[in-house]
Rosetta silent file (secondary structure, phi, psi, omega in degrees, C-alpha in Angstrom):
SEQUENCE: XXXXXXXXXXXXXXXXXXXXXXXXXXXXXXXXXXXXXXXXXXXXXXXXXXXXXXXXXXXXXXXXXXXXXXXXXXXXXXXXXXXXXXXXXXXXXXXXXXXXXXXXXXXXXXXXXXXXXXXXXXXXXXXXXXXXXXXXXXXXXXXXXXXXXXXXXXXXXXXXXXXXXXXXXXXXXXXXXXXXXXXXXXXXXXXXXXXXXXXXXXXXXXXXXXXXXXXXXXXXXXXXXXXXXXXXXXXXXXXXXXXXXXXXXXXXXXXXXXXXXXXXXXXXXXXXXXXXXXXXXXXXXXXXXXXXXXXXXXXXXXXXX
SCORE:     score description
SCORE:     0.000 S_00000001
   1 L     0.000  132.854  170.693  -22.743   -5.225    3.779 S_00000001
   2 L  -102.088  158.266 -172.310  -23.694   -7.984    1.053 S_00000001
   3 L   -66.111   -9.365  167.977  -21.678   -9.199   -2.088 S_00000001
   4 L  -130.004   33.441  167.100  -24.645   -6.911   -3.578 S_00000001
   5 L   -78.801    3.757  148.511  -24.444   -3.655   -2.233 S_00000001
   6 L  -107.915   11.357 -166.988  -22.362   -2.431   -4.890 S_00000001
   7 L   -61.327  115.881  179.368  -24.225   -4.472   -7.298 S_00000001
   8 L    92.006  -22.076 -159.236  -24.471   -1.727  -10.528 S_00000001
   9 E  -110.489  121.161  155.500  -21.843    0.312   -8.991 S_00000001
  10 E   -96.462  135.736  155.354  -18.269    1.361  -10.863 S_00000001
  11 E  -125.327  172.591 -166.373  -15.097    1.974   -9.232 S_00000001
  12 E  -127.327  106.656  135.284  -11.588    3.246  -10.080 S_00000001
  13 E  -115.551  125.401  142.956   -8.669    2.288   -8.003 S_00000001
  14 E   -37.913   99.161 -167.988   -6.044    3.848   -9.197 S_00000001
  15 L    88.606   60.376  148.429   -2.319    1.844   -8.300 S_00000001
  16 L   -89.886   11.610 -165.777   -4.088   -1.497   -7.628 S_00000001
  17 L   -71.421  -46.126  154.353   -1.632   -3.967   -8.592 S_00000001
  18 L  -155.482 -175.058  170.715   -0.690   -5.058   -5.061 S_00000001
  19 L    93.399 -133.594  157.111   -0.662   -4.107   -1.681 S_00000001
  20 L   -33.219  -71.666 -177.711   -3.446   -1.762   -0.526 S_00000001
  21 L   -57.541   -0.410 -159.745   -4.822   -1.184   -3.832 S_00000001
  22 H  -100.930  -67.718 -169.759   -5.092   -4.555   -4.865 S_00000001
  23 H   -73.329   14.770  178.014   -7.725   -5.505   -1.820 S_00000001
  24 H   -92.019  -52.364  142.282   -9.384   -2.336   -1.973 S_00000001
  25 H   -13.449  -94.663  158.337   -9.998   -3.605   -5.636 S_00000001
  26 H   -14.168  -72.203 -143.084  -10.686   -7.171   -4.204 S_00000001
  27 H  -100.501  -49.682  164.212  -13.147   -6.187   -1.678 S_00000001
  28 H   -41.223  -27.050 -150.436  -15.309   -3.236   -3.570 S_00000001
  29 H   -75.053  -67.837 -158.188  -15.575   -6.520   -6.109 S_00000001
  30 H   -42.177   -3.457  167.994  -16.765   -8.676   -2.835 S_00000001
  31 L   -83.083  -21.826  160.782  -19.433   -6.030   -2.645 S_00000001
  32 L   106.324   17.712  175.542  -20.656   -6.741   -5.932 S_00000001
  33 E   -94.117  176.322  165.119  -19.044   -3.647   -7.911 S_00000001
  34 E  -113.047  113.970 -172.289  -17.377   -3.511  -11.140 S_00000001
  35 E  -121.298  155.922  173.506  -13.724   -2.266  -10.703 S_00000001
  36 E  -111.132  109.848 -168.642  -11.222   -1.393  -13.061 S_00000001
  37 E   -89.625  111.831 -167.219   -8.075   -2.129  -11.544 S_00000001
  38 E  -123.292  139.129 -161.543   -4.887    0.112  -13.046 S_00000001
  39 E  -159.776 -158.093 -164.855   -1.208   -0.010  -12.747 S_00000001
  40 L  -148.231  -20.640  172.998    1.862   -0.129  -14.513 S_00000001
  41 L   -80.233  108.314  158.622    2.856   -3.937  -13.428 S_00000001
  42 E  -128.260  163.156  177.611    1.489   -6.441  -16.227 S_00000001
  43 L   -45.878  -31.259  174.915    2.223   -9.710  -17.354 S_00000001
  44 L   -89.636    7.299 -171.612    4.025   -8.465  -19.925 S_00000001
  45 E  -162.390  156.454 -156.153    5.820   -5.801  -18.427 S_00000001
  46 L  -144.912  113.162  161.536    7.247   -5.110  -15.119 S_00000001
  47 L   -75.829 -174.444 -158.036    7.259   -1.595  -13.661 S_00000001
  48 L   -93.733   22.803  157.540   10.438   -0.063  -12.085 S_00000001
  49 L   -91.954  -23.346 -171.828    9.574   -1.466   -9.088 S_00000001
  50 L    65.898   63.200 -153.912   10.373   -5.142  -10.386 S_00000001
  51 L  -130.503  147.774  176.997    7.993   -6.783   -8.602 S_00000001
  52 L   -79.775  -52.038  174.451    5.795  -10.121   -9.553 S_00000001
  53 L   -34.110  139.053 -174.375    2.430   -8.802   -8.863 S_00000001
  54 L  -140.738 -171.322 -176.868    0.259   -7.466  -11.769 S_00000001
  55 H   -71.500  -52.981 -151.532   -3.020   -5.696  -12.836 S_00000001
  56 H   -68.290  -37.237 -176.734   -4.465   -8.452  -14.597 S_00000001
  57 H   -58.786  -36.590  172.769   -4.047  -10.871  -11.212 S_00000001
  58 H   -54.564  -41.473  177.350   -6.061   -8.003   -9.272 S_00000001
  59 H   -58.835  -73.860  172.745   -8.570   -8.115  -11.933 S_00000001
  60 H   -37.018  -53.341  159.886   -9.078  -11.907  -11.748 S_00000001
  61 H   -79.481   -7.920  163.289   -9.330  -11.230   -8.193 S_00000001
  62 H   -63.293  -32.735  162.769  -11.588   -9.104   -8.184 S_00000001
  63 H   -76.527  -28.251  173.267  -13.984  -11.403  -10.369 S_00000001
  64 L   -88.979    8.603  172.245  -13.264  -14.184   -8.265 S_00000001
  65 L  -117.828    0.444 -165.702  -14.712  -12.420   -4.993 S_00000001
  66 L   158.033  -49.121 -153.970  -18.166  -11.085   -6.501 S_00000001
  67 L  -123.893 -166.398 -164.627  -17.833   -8.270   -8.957 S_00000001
  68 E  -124.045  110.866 -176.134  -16.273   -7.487  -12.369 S_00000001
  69 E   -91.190  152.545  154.468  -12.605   -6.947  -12.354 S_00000001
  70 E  -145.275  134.632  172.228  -11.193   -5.309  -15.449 S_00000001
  71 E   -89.809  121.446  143.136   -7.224   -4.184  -15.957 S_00000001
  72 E  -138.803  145.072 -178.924   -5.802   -1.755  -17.547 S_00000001
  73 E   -58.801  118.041  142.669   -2.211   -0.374  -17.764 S_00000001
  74 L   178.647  154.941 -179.367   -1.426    3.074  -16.873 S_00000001
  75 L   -55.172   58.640 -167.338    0.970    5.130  -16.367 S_00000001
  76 L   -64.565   22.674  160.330   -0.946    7.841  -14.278 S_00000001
  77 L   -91.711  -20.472 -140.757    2.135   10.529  -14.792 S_00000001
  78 L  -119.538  102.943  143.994    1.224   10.553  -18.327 S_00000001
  79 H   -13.772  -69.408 -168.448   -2.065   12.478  -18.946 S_00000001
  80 H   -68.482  -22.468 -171.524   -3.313   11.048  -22.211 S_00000001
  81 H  -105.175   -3.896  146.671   -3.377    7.793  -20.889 S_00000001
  82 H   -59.440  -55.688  169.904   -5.515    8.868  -17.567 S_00000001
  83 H   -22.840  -79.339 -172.046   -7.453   10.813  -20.344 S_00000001
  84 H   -79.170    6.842  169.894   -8.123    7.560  -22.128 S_00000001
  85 H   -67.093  -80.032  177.938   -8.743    5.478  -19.284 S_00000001
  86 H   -57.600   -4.203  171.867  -11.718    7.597  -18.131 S_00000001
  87 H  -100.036   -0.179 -169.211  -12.909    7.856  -21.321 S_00000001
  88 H   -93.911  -59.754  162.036  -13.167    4.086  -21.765 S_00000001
  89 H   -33.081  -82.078  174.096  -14.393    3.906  -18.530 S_00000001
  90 H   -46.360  -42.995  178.792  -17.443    6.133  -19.569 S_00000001
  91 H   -54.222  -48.396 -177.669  -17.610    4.514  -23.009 S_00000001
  92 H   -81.478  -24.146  160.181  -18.143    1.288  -21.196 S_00000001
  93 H  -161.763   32.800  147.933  -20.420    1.909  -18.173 S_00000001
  94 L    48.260    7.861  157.191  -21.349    5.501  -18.616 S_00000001
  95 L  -138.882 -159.892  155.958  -20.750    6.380  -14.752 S_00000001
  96 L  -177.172  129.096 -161.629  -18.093    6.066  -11.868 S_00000001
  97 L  -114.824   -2.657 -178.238  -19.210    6.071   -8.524 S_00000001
  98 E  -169.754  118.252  173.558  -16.241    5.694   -6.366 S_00000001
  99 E  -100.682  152.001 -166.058  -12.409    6.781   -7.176 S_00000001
 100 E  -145.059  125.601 -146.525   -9.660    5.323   -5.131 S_00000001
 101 E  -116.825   51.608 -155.794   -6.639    7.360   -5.098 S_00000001
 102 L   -93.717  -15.574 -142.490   -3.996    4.238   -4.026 S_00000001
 103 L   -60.754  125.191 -170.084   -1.280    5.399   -6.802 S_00000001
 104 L  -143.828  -98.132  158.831    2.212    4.965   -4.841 S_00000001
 105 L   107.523  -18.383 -151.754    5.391    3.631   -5.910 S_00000001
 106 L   -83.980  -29.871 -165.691    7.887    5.342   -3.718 S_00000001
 107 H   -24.489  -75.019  165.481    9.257    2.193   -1.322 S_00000001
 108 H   -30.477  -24.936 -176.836   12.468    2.162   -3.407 S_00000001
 109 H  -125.475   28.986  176.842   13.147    5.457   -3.595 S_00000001
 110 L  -127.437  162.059 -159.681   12.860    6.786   -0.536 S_00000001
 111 L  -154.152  110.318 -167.644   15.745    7.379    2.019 S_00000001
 112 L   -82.468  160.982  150.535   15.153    7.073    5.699 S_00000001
 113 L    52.947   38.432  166.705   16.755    9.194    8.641 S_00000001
 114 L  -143.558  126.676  163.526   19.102   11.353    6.768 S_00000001
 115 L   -60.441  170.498 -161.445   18.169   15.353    5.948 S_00000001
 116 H   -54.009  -58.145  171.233   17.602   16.718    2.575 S_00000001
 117 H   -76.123   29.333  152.388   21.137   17.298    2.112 S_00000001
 118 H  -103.290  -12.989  179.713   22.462   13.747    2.172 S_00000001
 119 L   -93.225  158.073 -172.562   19.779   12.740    0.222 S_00000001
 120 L   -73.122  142.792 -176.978   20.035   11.978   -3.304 S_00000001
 121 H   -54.226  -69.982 -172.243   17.456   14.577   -5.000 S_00000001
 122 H   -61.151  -28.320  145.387   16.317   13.016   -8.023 S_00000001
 123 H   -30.344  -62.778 -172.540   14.765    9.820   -6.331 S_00000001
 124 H   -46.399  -42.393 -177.237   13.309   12.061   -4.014 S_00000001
 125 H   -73.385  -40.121 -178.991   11.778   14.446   -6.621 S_00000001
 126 H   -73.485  -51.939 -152.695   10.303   10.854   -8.809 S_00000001
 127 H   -75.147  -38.818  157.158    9.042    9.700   -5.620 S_00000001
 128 H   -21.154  -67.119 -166.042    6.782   13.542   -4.943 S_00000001
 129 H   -59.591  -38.083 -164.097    5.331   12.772   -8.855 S_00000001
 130 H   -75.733  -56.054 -141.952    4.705    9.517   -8.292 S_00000001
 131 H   -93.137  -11.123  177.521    3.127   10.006   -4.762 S_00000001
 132 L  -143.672  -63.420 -178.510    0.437   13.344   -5.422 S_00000001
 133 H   -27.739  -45.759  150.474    1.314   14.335   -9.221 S_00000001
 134 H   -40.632  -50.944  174.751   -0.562   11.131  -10.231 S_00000001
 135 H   -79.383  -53.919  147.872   -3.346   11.733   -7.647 S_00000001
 136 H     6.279  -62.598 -174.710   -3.629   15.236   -9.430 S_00000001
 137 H   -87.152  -20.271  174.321   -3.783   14.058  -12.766 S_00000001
 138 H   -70.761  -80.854 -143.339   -6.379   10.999  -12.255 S_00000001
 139 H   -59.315  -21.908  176.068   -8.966   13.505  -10.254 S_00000001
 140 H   -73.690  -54.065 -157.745   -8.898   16.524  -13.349 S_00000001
 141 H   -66.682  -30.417 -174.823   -9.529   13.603  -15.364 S_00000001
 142 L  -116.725   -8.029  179.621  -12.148   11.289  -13.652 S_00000001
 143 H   -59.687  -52.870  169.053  -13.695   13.643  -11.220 S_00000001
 144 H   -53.352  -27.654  170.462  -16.255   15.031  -14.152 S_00000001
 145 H  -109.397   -5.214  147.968  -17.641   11.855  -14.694 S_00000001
 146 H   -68.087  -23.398  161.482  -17.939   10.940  -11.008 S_00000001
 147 L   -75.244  -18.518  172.219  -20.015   14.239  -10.371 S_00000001
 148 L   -38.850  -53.144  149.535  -22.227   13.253  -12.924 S_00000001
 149 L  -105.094  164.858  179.638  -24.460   11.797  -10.558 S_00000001
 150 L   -71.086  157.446  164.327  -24.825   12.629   -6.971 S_00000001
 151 L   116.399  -18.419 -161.287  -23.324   10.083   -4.427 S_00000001
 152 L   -64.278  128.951  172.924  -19.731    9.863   -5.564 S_00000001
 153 E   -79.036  139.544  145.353  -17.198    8.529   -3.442 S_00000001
 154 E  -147.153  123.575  174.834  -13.184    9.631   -3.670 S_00000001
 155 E   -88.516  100.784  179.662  -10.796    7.893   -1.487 S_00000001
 156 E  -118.655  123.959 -151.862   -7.036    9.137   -0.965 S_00000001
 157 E   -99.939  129.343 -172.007   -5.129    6.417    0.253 S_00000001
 158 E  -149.672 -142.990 -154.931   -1.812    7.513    2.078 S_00000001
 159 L  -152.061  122.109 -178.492    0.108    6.952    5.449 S_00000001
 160 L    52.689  147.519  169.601   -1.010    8.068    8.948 S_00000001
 161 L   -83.209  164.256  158.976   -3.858   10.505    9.361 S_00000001
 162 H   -17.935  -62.824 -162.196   -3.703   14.208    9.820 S_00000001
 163 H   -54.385  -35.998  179.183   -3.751   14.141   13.154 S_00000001
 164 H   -70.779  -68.021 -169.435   -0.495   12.015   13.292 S_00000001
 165 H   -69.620  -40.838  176.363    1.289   13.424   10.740 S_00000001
 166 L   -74.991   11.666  155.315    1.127   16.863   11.582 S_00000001
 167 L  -116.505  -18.075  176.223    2.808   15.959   14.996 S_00000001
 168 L  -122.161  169.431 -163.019    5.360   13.484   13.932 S_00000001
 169 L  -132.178  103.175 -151.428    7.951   14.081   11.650 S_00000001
 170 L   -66.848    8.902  163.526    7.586   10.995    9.227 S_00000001
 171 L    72.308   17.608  170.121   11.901   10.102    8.907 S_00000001
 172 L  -169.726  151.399 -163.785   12.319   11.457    5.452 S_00000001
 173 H   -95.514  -38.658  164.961   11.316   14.811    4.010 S_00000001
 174 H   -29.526  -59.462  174.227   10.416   13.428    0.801 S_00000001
 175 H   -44.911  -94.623 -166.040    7.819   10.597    2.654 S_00000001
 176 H   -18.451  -48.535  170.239    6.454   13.437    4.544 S_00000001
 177 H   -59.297  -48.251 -159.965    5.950   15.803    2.321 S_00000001
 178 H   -54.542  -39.615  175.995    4.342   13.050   -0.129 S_00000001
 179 H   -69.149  -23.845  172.897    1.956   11.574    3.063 S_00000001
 180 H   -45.642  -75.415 -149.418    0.835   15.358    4.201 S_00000001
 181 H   -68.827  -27.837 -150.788   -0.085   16.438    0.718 S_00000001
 182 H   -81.043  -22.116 -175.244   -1.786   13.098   -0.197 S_00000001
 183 H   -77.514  -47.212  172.351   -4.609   13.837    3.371 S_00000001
 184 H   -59.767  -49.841  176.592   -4.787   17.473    2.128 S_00000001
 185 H   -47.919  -26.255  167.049   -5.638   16.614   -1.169 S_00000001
 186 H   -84.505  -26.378  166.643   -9.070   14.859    0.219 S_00000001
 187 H   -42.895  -57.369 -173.533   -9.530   18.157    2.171 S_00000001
 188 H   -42.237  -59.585 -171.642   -9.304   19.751   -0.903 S_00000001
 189 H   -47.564  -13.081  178.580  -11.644   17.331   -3.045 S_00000001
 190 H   -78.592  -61.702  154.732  -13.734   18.143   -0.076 S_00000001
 191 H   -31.140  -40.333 -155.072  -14.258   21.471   -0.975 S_00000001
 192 H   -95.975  -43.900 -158.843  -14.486   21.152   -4.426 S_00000001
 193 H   -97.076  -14.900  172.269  -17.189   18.228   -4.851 S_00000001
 194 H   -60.908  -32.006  150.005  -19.320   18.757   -1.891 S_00000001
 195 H   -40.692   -8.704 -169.466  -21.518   20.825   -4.217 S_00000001
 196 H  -126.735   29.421 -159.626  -21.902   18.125   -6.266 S_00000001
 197 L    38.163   12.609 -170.510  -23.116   15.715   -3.567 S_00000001
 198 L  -105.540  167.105 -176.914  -20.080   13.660   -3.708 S_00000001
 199 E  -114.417  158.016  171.571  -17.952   13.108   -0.695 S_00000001
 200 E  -119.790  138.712  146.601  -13.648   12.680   -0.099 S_00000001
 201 E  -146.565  177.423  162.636  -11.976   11.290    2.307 S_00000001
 202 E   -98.959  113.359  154.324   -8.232   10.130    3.532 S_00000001
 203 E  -142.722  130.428  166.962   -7.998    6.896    4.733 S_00000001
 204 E   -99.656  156.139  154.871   -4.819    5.156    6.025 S_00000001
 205 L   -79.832 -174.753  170.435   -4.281    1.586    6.836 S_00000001
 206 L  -132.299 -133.943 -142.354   -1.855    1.216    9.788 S_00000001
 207 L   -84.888  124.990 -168.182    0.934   -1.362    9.662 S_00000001
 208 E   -93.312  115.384 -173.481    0.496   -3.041    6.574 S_00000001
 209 L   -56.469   71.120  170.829    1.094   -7.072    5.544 S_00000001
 210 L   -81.714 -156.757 -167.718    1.586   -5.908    2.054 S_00000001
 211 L   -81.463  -48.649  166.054    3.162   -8.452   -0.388 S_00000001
 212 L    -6.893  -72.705 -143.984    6.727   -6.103    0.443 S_00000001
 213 H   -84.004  -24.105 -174.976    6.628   -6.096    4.228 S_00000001
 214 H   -96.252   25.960 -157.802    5.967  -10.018    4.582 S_00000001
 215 H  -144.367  -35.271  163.780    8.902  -11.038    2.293 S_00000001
 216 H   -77.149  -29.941 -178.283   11.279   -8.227    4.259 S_00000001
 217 L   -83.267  -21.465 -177.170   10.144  -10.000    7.529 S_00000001
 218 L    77.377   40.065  168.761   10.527  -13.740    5.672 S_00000001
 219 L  -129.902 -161.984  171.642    7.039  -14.877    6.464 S_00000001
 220 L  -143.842  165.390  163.205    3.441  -14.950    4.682 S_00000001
 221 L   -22.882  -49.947 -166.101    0.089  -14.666    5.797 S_00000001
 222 L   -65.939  -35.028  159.156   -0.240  -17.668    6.976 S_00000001
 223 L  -126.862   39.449 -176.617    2.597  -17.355    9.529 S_00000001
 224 H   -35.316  -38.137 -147.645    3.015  -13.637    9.872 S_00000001
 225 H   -77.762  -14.540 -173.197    2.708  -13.686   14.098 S_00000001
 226 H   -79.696  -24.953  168.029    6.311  -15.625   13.644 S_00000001
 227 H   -56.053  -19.396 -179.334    8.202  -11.862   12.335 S_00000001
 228 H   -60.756  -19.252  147.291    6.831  -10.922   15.951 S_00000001
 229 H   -49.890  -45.994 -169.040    9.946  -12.358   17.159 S_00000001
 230 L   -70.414  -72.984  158.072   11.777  -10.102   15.275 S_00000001
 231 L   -93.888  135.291  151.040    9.614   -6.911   16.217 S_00000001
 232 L   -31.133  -69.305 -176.088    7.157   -7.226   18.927 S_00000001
 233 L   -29.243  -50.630 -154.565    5.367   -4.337   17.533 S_00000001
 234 L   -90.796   45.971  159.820    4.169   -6.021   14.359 S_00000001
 235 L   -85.482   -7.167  176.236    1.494   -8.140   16.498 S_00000001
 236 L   -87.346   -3.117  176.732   -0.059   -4.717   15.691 S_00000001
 237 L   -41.449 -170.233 -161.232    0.194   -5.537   11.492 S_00000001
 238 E  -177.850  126.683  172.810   -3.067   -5.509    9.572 S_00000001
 239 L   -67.140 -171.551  162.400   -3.688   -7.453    6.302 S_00000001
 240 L   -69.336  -35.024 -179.850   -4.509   -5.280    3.225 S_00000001
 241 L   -70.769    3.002 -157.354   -8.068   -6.455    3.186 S_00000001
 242 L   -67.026  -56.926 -174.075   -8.600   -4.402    6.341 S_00000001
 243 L   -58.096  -35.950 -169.166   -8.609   -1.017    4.466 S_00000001
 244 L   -77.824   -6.263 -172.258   -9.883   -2.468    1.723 S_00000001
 245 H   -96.273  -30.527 -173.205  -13.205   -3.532    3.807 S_00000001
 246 H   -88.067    4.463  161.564  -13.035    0.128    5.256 S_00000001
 247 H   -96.154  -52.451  171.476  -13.384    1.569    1.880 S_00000001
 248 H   -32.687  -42.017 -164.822  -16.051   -0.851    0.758 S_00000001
 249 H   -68.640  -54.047 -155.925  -18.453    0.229    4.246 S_00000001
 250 H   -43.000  -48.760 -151.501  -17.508    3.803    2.880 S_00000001
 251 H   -74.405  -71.624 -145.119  -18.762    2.881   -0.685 S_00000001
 252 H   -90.600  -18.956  154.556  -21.681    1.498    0.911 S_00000001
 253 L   -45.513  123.592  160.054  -22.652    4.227    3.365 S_00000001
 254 L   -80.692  -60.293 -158.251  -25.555    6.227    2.356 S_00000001
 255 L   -75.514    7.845 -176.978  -24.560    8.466    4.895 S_00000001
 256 H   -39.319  -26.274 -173.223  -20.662    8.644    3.980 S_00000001
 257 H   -76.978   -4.581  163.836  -20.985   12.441    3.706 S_00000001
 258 H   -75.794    8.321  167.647  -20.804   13.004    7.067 S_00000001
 259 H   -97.784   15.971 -170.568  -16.509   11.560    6.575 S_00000001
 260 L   -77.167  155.004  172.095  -16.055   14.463    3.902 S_00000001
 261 L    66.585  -12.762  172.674  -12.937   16.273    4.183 S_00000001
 262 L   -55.742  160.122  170.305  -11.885   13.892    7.209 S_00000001
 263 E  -141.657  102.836 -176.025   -8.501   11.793    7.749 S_00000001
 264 E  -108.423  169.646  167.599   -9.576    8.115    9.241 S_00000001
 265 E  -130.740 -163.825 -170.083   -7.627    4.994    9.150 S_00000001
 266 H   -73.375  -41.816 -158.290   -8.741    1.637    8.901 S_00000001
 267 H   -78.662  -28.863 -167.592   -8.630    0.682   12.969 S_00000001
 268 H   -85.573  -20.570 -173.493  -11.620    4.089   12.998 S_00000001
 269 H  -102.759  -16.799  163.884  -13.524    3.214   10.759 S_00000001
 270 H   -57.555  -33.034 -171.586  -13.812   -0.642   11.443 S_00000001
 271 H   -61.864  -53.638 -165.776  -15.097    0.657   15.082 S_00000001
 272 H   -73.536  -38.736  178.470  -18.066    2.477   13.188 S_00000001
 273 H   -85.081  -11.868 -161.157  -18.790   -0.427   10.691 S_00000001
 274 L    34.806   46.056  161.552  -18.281   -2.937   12.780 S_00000001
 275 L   -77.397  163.743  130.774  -15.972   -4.972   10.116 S_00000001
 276 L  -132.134  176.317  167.748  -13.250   -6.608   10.844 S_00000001
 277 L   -39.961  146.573 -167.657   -9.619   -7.608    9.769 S_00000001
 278 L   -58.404  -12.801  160.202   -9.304  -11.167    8.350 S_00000001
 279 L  -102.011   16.867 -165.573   -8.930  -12.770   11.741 S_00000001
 280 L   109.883  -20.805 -153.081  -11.355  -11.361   13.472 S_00000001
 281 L  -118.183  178.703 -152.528   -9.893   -8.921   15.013 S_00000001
 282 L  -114.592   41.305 -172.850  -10.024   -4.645   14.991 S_00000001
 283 L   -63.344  162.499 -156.178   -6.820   -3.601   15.190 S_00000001
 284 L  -140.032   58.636 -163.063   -6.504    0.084   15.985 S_00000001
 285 H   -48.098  -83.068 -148.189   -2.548    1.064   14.609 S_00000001
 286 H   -54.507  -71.816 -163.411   -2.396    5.023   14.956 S_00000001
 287 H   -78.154    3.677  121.217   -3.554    4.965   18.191 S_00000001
 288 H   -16.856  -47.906 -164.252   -1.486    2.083   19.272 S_00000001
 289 H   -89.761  -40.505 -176.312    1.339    4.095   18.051 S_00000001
 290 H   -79.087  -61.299 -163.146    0.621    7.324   20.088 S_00000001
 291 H   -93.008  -18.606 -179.323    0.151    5.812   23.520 S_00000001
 292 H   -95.238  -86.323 -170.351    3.027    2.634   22.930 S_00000001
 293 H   -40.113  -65.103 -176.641    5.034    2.596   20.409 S_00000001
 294 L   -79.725  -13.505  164.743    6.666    6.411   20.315 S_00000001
 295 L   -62.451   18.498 -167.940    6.603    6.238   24.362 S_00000001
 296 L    46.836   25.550 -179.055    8.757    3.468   23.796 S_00000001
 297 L   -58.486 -176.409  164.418    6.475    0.993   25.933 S_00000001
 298 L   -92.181  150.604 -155.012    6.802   -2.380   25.478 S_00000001
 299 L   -79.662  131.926  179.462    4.718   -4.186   22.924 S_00000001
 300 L  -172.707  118.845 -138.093    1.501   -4.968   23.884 S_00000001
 301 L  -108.415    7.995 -178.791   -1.781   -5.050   21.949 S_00000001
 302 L   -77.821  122.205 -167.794   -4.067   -5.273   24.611 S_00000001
 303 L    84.940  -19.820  178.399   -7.098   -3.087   24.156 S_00000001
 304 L   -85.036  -37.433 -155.329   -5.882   -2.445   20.729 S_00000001
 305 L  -133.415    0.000    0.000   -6.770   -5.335   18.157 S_00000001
C-alpha cells in the first residue's frame, strides 16, 4: 500500500475523534484519501464524555499523514444532522467510497460484572443508542451514496469477533448486547449491498492503547510495556493505528469482497496484508485470549505478536 492508493478516494468515519476512529481516519489519510472525520468532541465543545480529544485534531491529522482531513460535528442520534452530513459530503465530492462505522461512546456508562437487575437502566439503555442506533442511522443515510458506484467499502467497528462473542459472555448485558448487534449489523449490510458490488465487514481491534486505556494504566505510548507490571497480559496491547492500517489494506483491496459479511480483527487481517502494528510487530489478541488468557495461563506472547 502507497500514500496513493486511496488517492481520489472519500471516506466517512463515523466517531473519529479519538481512539480507534481517530487512526482509522489517520491512516485511510496515509493512503492518500480524503476523510471526513465526525464526532461530537470539538474545540468548542466537549461531549459527555469530557474528554480533550477533538474532531478538528483528527482532521489535522489526517492532513498531516497524506490525505485531506475535514471535521465535522455530529451528533449521529440525531437524523437531520447525519442527513446533512451526507448531503455535504455529496455536495462536495459527489461520491463515498468507504464508511467506517466507529460511533461508540459507552466507556462511562457501562457497568461491569453485575446482572441487569443491579444495573442502573437508563445508562444502559443511552449506551444501546449510542452503540448500534447511530450505526443505523448513518448507513439509511450514507449507504445510497456509497452504492452509487460499485466498490464500496462499510466497516463496523466493535469488540471481539463473532466467533468470540458468541461463546463468551462479554461481563455486562448492555456491552454484549451492544458488541453482538454491532458484528451482525455487517452481516446484515452484507446482504443488503452485495447487489450493489459493495462489500461489509466487522472488524475488531484487540486490546487497545486508546488515549483512555493508557491514562487508566498511567503510561503513554512511548512507555506503555511499563503498565505490564501491572498486568502481564497487556504485553498483548495494540496501538490504534493497527486497525486503522487493517481498514486501510481493506480500502485498498480490489479483492475485499471476498471479507463480506465476515467478523476479522486486526491480528487476522495483518496476517493476510502483511502490515504491521507500529513496532513491528503482528499481534494476534482474540486468539491470544482463547488459548491464554481465559485458561488462565500465564502471560506469555510468544507465537502471538
Amino acid at each position: 500500500m502507497t500514500k496513493d492508493s486511496l488517492r481520489g478516494k472519500v471516506a466517512l468515519v463515523a466517531g473519529a475523534t479519538r481512539g480507534a476512529g481517530r487512526q482509522i481516519a489517520v491512516q485511510l489519510g496515509a493512503a492518500g484519501a480524503t476523510v471526513y472525520a465526525t464526532g461530537r468532541s470539538t474545540r468548542g465543545h466537549r461531549s459527555e464524555m469530557g474528554r480533550p480529544e477533538t474532531i478538528e485534531e483528527t482532521a489535522d491529522l489526517v492532513t498531516a499523514a497524506g490525505g485531506t482531513g475535514i471535521a465535522v460535528p455530529v451528533d449521529h442520534l440525531v437524523p437531520e444532522q447525519v442527513d446533512g452530513l451526507v448531503r455535504r459530503v455529496d455536495d462536495e465530492q459527489g461520491r463515498l467510497d468507504v464508511l467506517v462505522n466507529d460511533v461508540w461512546g459507552g466507556d462511562l456508562l457501562t457497568t461491569w460484572h453485575k446482572p441487569v437487575w443491579e444495573q442502573p437502566l437508563e445508562p444502559g439503555l443511552r449506551l444501546l443508542r449510542l452503540a448500534i442506533d447511530t450505526h443505523i442511522i448513518t448507513s439509511h443515510f450514507a449507504m445510497p451514496l456509497l452504492i452509487r458506484r460499485p466498490g464500496g467499502l462499510v466497516v463496523e467497528v466493535g469488540d471481539g469477533t463473532t466467533a468470540y462473542n458468541e461463546k463468551n459472555y462479554r461481563s455486562s448485558v448492555f456491552y454484549d448486547l451492544a458488541k453482538w448487534s454491532v458484528n451482525r449489523l455487517a452481516f446484515a449490510w452484507s446482504s443488503e449491498l452485495a447487489a450493489h458490488g459493495a462489500t461489509a465487514v466487522a472488524v475488531t481491534p484487540g486490546w487497545l492503547r486508546s488515549e483512555m486505556m493508557l491514562e487508566q494504566f498511567g503510561v503513554t505510548e512511548e512507555n506503555w510495556r511499563d503498565a505490564t507490571s501491572a498486568d502481564p497480559h497487556f504485553a498483548m496491547s495494540e496501538s490504534p493505528a493497527y486497525v486503522g492500517r487493517a481498514i486501510a489494506a481493506l480500502a485498498v483491496d480490489p479483492d475485499r469482497a471476498r471479507w463480506n459479511g465476515r467478523s476479522v480483527s486486526s491480528g487476522e487481517l495483518a496476517q493476510t496484508y502483511s502490515f504491521t502494528d507500529i513496532d513491528g510487530s503482528r499481534p494476534d489478541l482474540w486468539r491470544y485470549w482463547v488459548e491464554v488468557y481465559d485458561p488462565g495461563k500465564p502471560a506469555d506472547v510468544t507465537g502471538y505478536r
